[in-house]
Tab-separated table of C-alpha atoms and ligand atoms in Angstrom:
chain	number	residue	atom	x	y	z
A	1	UNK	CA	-42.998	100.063	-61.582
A	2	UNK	CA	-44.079	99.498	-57.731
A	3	UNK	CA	-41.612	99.882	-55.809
A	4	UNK	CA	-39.633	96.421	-54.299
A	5	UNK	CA	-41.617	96.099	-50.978
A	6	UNK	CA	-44.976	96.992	-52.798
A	7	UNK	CA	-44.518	94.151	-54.964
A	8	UNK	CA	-42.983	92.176	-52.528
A	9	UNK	CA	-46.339	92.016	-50.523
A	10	UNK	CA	-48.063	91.609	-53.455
A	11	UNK	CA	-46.164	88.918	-54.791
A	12	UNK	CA	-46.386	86.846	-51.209
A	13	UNK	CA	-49.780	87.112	-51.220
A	14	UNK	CA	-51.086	85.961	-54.754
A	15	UNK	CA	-53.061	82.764	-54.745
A	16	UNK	CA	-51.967	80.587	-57.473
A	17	UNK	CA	-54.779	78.849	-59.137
A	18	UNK	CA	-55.287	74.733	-58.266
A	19	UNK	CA	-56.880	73.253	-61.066
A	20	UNK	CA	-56.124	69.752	-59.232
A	21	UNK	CA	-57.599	70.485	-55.912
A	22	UNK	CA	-55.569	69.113	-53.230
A	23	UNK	CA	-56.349	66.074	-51.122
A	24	UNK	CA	-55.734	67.847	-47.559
A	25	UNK	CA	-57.724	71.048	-46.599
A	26	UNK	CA	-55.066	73.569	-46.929
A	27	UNK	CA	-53.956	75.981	-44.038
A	28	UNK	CA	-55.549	79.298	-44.780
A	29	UNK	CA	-53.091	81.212	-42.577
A	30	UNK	CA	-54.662	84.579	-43.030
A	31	UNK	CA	-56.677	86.834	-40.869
A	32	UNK	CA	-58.661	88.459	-43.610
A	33	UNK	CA	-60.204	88.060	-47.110
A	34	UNK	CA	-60.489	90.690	-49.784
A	35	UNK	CA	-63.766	92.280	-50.652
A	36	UNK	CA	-65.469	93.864	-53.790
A	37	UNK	CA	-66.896	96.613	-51.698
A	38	UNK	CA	-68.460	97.722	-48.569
A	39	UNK	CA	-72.190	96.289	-49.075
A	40	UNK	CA	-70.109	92.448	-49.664
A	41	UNK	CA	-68.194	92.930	-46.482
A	42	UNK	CA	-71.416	94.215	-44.498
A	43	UNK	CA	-73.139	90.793	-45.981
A	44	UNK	CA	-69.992	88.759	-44.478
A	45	UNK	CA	-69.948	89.944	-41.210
A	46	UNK	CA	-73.739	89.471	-40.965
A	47	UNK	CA	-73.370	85.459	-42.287
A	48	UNK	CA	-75.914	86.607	-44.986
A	49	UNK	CA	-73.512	85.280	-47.706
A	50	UNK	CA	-71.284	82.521	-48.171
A	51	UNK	CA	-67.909	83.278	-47.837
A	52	UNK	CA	-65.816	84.920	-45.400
A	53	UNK	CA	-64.661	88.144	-43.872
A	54	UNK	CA	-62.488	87.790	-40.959
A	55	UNK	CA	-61.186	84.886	-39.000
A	56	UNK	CA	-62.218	85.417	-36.336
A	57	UNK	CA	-65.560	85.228	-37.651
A	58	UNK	CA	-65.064	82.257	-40.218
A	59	UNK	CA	-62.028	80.973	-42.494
A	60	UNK	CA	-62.284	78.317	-44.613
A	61	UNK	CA	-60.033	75.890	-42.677
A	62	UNK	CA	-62.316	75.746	-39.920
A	63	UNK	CA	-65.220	75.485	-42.387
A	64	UNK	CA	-64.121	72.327	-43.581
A	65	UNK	CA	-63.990	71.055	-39.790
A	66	UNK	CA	-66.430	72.201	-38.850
A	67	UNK	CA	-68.831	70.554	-41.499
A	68	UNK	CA	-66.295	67.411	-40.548
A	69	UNK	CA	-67.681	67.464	-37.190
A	70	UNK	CA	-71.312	68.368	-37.651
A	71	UNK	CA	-71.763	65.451	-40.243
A	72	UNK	CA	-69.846	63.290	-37.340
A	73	UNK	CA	-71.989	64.263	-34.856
A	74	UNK	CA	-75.350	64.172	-36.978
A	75	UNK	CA	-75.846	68.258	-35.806
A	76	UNK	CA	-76.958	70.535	-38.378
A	77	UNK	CA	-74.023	73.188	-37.773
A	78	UNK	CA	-70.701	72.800	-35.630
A	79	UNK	CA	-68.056	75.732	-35.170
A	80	UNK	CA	-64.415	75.248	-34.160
A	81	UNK	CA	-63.224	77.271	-31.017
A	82	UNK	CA	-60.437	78.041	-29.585
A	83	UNK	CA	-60.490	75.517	-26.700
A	84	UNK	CA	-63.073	73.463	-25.231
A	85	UNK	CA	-63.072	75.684	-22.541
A	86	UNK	CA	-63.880	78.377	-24.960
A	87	UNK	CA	-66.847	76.535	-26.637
A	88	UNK	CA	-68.632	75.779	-22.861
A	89	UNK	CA	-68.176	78.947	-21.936
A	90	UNK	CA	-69.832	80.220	-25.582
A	91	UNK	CA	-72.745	77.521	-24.786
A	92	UNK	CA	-73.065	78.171	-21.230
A	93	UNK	CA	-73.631	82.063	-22.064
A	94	UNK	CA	-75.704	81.436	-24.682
A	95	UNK	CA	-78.400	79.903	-22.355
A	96	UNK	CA	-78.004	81.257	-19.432
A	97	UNK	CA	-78.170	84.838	-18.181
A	98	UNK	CA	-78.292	86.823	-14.920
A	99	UNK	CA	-80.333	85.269	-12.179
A	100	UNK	CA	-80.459	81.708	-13.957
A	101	UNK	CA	-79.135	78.141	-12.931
A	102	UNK	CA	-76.236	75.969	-14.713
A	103	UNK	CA	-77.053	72.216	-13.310
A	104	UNK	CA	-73.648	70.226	-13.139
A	105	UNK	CA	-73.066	66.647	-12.567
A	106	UNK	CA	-70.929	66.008	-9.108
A	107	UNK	CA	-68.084	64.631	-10.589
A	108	UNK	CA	-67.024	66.439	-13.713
A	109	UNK	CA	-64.126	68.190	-15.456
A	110	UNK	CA	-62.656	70.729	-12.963
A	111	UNK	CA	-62.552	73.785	-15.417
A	112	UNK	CA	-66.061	73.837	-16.464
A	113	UNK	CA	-66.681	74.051	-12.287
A	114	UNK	CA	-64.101	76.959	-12.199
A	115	UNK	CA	-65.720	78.784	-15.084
A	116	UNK	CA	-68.908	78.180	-12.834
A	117	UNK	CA	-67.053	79.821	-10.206
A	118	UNK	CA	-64.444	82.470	-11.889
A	119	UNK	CA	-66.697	83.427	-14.616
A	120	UNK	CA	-70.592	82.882	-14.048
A	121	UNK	CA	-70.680	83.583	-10.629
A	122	UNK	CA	-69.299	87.225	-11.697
A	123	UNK	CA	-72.041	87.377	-14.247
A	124	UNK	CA	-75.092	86.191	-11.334
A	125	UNK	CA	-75.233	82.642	-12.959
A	126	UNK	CA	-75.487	80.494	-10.219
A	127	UNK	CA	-74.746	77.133	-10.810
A	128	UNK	CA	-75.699	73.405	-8.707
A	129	UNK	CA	-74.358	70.018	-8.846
A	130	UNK	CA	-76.132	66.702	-8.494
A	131	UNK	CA	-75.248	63.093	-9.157
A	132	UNK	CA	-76.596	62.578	-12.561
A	133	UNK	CA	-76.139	59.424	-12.313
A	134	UNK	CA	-79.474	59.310	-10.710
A	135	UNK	CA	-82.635	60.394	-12.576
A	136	UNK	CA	-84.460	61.248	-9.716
A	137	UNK	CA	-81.891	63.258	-7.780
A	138	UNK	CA	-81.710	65.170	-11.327
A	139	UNK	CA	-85.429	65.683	-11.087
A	140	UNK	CA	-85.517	66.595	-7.479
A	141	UNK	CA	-82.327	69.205	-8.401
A	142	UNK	CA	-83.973	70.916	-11.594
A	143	UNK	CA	-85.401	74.535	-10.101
A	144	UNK	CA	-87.812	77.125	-11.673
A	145	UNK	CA	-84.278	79.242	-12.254
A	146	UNK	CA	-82.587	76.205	-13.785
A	147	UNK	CA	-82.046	76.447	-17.769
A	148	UNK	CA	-79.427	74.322	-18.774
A	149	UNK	CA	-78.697	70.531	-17.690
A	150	UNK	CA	-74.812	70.121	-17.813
A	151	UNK	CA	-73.499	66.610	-18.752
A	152	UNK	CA	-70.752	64.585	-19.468
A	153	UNK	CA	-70.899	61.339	-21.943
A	154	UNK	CA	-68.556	59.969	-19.306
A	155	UNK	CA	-67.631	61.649	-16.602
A	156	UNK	CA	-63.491	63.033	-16.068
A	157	UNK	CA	-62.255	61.743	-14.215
A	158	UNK	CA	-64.552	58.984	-12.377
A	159	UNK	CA	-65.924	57.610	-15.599
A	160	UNK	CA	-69.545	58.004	-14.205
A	161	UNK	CA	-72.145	57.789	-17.277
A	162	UNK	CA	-75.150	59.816	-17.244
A	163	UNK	CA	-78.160	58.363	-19.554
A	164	UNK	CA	-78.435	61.316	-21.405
A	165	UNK	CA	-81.785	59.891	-23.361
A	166	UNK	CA	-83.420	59.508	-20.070
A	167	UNK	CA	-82.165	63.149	-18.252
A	168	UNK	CA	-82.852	64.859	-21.478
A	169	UNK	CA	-86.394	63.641	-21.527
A	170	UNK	CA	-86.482	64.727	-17.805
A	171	UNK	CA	-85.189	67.998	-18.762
A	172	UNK	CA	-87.080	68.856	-21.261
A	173	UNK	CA	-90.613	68.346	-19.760
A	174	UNK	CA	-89.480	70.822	-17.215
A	175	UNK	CA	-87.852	73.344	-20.682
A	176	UNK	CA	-84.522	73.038	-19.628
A	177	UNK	CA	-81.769	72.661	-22.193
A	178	UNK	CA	-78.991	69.769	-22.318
A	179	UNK	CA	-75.870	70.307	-23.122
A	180	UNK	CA	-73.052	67.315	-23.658
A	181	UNK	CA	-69.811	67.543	-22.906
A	182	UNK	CA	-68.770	64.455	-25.415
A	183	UNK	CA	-64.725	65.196	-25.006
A	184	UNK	CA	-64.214	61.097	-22.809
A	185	UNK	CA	-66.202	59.257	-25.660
A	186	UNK	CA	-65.644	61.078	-29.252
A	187	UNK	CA	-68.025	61.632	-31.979
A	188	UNK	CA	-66.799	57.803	-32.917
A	189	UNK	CA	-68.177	56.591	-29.486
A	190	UNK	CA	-71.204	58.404	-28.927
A	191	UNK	CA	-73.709	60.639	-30.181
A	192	UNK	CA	-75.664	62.632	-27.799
A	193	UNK	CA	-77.375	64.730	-30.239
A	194	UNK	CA	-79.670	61.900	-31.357
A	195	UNK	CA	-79.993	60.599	-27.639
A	196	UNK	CA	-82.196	63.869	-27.368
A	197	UNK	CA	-79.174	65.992	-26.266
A	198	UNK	CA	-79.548	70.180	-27.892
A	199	UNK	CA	-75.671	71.007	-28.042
A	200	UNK	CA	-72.371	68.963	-27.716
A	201	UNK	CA	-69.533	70.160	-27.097
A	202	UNK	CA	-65.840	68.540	-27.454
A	203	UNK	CA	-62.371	69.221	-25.787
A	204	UNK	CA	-60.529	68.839	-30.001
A	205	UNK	CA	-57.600	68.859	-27.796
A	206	UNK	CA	-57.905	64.958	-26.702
A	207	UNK	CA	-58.832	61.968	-28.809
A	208	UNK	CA	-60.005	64.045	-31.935
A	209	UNK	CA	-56.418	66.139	-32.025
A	210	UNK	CA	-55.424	63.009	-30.350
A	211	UNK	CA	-51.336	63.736	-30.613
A	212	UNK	CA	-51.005	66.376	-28.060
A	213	UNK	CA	-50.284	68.884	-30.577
A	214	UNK	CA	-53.303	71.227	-30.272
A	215	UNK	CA	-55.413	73.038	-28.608
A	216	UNK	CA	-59.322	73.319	-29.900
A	217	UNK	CA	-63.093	72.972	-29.496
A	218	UNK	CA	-66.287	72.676	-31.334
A	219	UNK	CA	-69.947	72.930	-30.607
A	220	UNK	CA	-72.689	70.974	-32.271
A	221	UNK	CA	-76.107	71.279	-32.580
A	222	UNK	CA	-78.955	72.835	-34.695
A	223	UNK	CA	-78.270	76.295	-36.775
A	224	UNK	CA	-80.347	78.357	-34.219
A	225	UNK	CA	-78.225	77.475	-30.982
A	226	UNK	CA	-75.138	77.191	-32.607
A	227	UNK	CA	-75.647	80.516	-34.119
A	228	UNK	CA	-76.525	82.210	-30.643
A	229	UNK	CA	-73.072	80.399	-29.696
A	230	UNK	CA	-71.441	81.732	-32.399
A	231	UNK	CA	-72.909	85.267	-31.173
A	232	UNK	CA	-70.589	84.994	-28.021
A	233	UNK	CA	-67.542	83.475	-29.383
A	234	UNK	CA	-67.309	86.399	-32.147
A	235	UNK	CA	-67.804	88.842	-29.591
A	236	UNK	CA	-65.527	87.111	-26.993
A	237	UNK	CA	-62.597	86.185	-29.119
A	238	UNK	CA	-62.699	82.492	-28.765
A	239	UNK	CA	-61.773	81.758	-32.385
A	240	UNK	CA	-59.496	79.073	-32.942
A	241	UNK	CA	-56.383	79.074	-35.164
A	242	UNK	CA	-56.195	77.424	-38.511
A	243	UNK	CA	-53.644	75.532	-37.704
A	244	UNK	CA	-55.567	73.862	-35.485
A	245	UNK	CA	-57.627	73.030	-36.886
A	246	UNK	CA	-55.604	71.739	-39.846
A	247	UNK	CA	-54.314	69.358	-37.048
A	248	UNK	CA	-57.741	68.837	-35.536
A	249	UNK	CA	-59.063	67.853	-39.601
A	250	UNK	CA	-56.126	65.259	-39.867
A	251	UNK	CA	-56.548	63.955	-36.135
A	252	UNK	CA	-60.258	62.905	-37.243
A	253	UNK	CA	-58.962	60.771	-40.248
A	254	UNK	CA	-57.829	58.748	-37.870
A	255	UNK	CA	-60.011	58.716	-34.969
A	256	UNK	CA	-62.128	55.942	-35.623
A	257	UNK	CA	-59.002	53.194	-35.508
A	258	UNK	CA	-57.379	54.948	-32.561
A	259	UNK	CA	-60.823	54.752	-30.754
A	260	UNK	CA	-60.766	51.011	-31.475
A	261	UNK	CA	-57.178	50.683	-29.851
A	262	UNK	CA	-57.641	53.167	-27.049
A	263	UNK	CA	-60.737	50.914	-25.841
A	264	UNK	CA	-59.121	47.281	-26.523
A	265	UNK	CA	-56.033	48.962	-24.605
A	266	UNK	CA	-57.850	50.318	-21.627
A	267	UNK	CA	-60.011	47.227	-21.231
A	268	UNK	CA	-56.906	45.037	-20.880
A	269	UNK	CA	-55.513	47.879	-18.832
A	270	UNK	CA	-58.107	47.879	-16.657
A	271	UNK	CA	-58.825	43.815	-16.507
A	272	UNK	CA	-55.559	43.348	-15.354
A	273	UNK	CA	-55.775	45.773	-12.754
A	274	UNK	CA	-58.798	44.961	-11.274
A	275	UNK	CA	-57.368	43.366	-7.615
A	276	UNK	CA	-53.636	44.318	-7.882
A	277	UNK	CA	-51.540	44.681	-5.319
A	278	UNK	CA	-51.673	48.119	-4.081
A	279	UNK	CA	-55.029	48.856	-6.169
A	280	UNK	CA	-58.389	49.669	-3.964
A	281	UNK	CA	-60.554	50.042	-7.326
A	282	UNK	CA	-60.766	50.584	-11.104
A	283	UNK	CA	-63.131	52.305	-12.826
A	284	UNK	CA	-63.844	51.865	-16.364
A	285	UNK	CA	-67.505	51.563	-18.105
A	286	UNK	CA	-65.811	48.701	-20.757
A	287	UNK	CA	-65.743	46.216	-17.339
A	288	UNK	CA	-68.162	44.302	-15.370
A	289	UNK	CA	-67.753	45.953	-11.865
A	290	UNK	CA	-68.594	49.628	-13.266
A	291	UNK	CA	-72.082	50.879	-11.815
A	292	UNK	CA	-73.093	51.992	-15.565
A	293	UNK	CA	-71.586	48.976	-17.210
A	294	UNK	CA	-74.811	48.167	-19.095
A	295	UNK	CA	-75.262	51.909	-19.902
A	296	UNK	CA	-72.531	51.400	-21.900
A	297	UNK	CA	-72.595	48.643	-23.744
A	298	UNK	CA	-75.960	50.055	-24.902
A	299	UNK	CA	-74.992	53.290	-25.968
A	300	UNK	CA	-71.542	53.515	-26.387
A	301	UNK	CA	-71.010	52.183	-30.321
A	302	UNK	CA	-69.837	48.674	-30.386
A	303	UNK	CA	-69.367	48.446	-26.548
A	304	UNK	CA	-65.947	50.480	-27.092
A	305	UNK	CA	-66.086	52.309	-24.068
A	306	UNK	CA	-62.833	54.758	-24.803
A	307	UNK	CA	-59.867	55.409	-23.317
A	308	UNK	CA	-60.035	56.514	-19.626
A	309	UNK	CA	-59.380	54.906	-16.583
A	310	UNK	CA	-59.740	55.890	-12.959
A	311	UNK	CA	-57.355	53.985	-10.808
A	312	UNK	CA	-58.006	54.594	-7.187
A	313	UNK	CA	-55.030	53.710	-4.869
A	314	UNK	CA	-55.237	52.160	-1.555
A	315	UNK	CA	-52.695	54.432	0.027
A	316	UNK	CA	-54.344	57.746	-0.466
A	317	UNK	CA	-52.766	61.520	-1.418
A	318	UNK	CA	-48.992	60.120	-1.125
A	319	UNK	CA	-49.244	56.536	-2.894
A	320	UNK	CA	-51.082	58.675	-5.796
A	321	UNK	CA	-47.931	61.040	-5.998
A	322	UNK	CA	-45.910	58.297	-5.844
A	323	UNK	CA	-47.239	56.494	-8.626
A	324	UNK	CA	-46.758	59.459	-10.925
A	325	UNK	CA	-43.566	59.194	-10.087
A	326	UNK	CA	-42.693	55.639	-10.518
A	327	UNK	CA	-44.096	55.023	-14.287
A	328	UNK	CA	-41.889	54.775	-17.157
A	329	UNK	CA	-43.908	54.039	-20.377
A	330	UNK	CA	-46.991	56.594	-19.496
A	331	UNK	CA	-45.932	59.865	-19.007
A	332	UNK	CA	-47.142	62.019	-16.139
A	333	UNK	CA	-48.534	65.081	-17.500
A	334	UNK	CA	-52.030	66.418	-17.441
A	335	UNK	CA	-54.641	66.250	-20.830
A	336	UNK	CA	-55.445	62.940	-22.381
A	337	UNK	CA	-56.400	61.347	-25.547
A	338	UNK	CA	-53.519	60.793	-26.968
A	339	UNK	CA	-51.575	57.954	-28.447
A	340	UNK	CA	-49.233	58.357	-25.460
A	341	UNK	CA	-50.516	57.074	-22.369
A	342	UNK	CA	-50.806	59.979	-19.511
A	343	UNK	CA	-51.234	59.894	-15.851
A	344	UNK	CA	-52.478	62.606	-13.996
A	345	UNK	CA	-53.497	62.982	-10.196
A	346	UNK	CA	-56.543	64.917	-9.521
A	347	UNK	CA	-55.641	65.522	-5.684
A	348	UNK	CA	-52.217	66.670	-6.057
A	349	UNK	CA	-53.123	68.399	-9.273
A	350	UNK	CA	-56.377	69.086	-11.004
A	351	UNK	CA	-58.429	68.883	-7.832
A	352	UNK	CA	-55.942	69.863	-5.368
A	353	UNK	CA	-58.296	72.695	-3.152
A	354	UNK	CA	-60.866	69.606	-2.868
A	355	UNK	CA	-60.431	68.155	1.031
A	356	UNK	CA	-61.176	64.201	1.018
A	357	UNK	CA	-64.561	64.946	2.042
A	358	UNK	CA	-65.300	66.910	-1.002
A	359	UNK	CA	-63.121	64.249	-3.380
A	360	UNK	CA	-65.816	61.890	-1.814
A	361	UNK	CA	-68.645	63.665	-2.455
A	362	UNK	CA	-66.954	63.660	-6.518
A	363	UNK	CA	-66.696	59.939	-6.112
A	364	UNK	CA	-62.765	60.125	-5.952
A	365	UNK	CA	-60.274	59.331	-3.280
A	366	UNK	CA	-57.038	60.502	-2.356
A	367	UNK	CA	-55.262	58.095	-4.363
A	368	UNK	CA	-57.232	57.938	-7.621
A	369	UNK	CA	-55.373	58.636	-10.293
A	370	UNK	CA	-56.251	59.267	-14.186
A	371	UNK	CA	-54.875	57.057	-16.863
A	372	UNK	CA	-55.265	58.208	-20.605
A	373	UNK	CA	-54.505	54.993	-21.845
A	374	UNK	CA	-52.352	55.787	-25.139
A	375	UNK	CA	-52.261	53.335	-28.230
A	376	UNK	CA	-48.914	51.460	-26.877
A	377	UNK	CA	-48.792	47.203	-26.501
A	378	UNK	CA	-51.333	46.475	-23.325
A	379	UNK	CA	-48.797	44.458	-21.916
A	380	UNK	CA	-46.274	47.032	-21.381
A	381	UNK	CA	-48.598	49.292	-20.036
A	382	UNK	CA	-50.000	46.634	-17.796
A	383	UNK	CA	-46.674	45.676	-16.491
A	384	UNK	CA	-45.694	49.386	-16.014
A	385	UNK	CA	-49.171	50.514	-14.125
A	386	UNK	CA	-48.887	47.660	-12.361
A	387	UNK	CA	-45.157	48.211	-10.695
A	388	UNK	CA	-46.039	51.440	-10.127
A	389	UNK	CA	-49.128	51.076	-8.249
A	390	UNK	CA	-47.327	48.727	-5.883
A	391	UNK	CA	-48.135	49.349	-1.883
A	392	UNK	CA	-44.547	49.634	-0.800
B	1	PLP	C1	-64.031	66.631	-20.450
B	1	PLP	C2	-63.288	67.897	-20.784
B	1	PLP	N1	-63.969	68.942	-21.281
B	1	PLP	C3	-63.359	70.095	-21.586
B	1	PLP	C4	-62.015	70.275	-21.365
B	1	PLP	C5	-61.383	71.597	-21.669
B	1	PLP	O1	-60.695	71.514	-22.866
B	1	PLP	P1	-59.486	72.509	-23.266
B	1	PLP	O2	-58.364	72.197	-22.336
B	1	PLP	O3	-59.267	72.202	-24.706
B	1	PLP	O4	-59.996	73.896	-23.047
B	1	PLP	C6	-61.263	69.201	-20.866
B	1	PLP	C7	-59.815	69.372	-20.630
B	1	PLP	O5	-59.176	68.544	-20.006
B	1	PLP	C8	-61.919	67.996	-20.555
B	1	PLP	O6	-61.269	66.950	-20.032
């Protein structure tokens, strides 16, 4: 007979049959899968089979999100990273090599800028930003070196909208790619891929994780791109963890009716808000006074226009830090999309290099501050954004 730690291993790793599937994907916590022989595994590693060889190459866990995500997204493939930061930085490299041009929008999410600086720069990507808010600075912006148009569904944290149909269109006549960052608005807000967009990409971390209990990311789009993705993630390491994605699989259950409450929320949020004491501006695409307000409620589904609010303070860099410190339902930490509310402040935090001149130019001030508005009652959140945006 083997001897006791022989069988041990053996014993801990026997998969008992399931002749009643079960109703959750399960964790497949392993690194590796078995093979018949050398010619299987070869087949594996290639993708020229179904089935799987090494995590970090595939596991079934992430399988079953990604197909999740691609069907949500209407894309003909998805894969499940790491981070979002590790699914831009797949899709950035994918596109773009030495000598070539990333084009960014102004205001966007600070780490895909310092990936533009830490990372491509190293690599002789240069990169540009423009306000793509505006089709025809876009146009003017878009050089013979440029290949890839960056966007964001809506912008962190300003909540600018670009009209991806209209830049994509733009884009393409000149055969550069688009590429969506779709983290603000969720696969239950917005599709880019049918407004003409060729990837997507999503932060699983926020609203589709949406309990601050994970970190993940996906890319969407047809086989071919996703595959030359898929190329650099392998290679890179940016694999994410099964259990992950076993959280990211039972965050988009619920996503849908947590998009619903996260919208209703933030639109009484930022209604109430709108002319407060101590408040210069809100931004938020769900109201009236928002420069892409019709944008919006055109594209966004239902005229749900998420979660995220930019609150900008009248009394600059100190009343921002001060307002962190004064809440007592949200929670001042950084990330959002989740069913807590969080408050973050990009010039004291996120964006703190940035002088006001360049906040400005990002269409922040001093004292804006980011609300994630969680799923609590709207009336406790007004009364506590409210006290703590007070002048004094
Ligand atoms: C819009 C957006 N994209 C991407 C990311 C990066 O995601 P992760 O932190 O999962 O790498 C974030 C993170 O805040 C984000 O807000």
């Amino acid at each position: 007979m083997p001897g006791f730690s022989t069988r041990a291993i053996k014993a801990a790793g026997r998969v008992p049959d399931a002749p009643q599937p079960p109703v959750n994907v399960p964790i497949y916590a392993t690194s590796t899968f078995e093979v018949s022989d050398a010619a299987e595994l070869g087949d594996l590693l290639e993708f020229g089979r179904a089935g799987h060889s090494y995590t970090r190459y595939s596991n079934p866990t992430h399988e079953a999100l990604e197909r999740a995500l691609a069907e949500l997204e209407g894309g003909e493939m998805a894969l499940s990273t790491a981070s979002g930061m590790a699914a831009i930085h797949a899709v950035v490299l994918s596109i773009l090599e030495s000598g070539d041009e990333l084009l960014m929008p102004r205001a966007l999410y600070g780490g895909t800028l310092g990936l533009a600086h830490a990372v491509l720069a190293r690599s002789g990507i240069g990169h540009a930003v423009v306000d793509t808010t505006d089709a025809d600075a876009v146009a003017a912006a878009l050089t013979p070196r440029t290949k890839l148009l960056w966007l964001e569904t809506i912008t962190n944290p300003t909540t600018a909208m670009a009209d991806v149909a209209t830049l994509a269109e733009l884009a393409h006549d000149r055969g550069v790619l688009v590429a969506v960052d779709n983290t603000f608005a969720s696969p239950a807000l917005a599709n880019p891929l049918a407004w003409g967009a060729d990837l997507v990409v999503h932060s699983t971390t926020k609203y589709i994780g949406g309990h601050s209990d994970l970190m993940g990311g996906a890319i969407v789009g047809p086989t071919d791109r996703v595959t030359a993705a898929r190329k650099i993630l392998i290679n890179a390491g940016g694999n994410g963890s099964p259990w992950e994605a076993f959280l990211a699989l039972r965050g988009l259950k619920t996503l849908a009716l947590r998009m619903e409450r996260h919208s209703s929320n933030a639109l009484a949020v930022a209604a109430a808000l709108e002319g407060a004491p101590g408040i210069a501006r809100v931004q938020y695409p769900g109201l009236a006074s928002h420069p892409q307000h019709e944008l919006a409620c055109r594209v966004l589904r239902d005229g749900m226009a998420g979660g995220m609010v930019a609150i900008e303070l009248e009394g600059g860099r100190d009343h921002g830090e001060r307002f962190l410190d004064r809440v007592r339902v949200a929670v001042h930490a950084t990330s959002l999309g989740s069913v807590e509310t969080l408050v973050s402040h990009p010039a004291s935090s996120s964006h703190r290099q940035l002088t006001d001149a360049d906040l400005a130019a990002g269409g922040m001030g001093p004292g804006t501050v980011r609300v994630s508005i969680g799923l609590e009652d709207a009336e406790d959140l007004v009364a506590d954004l409210r006290a703590a945006a007070r002048p004094d």
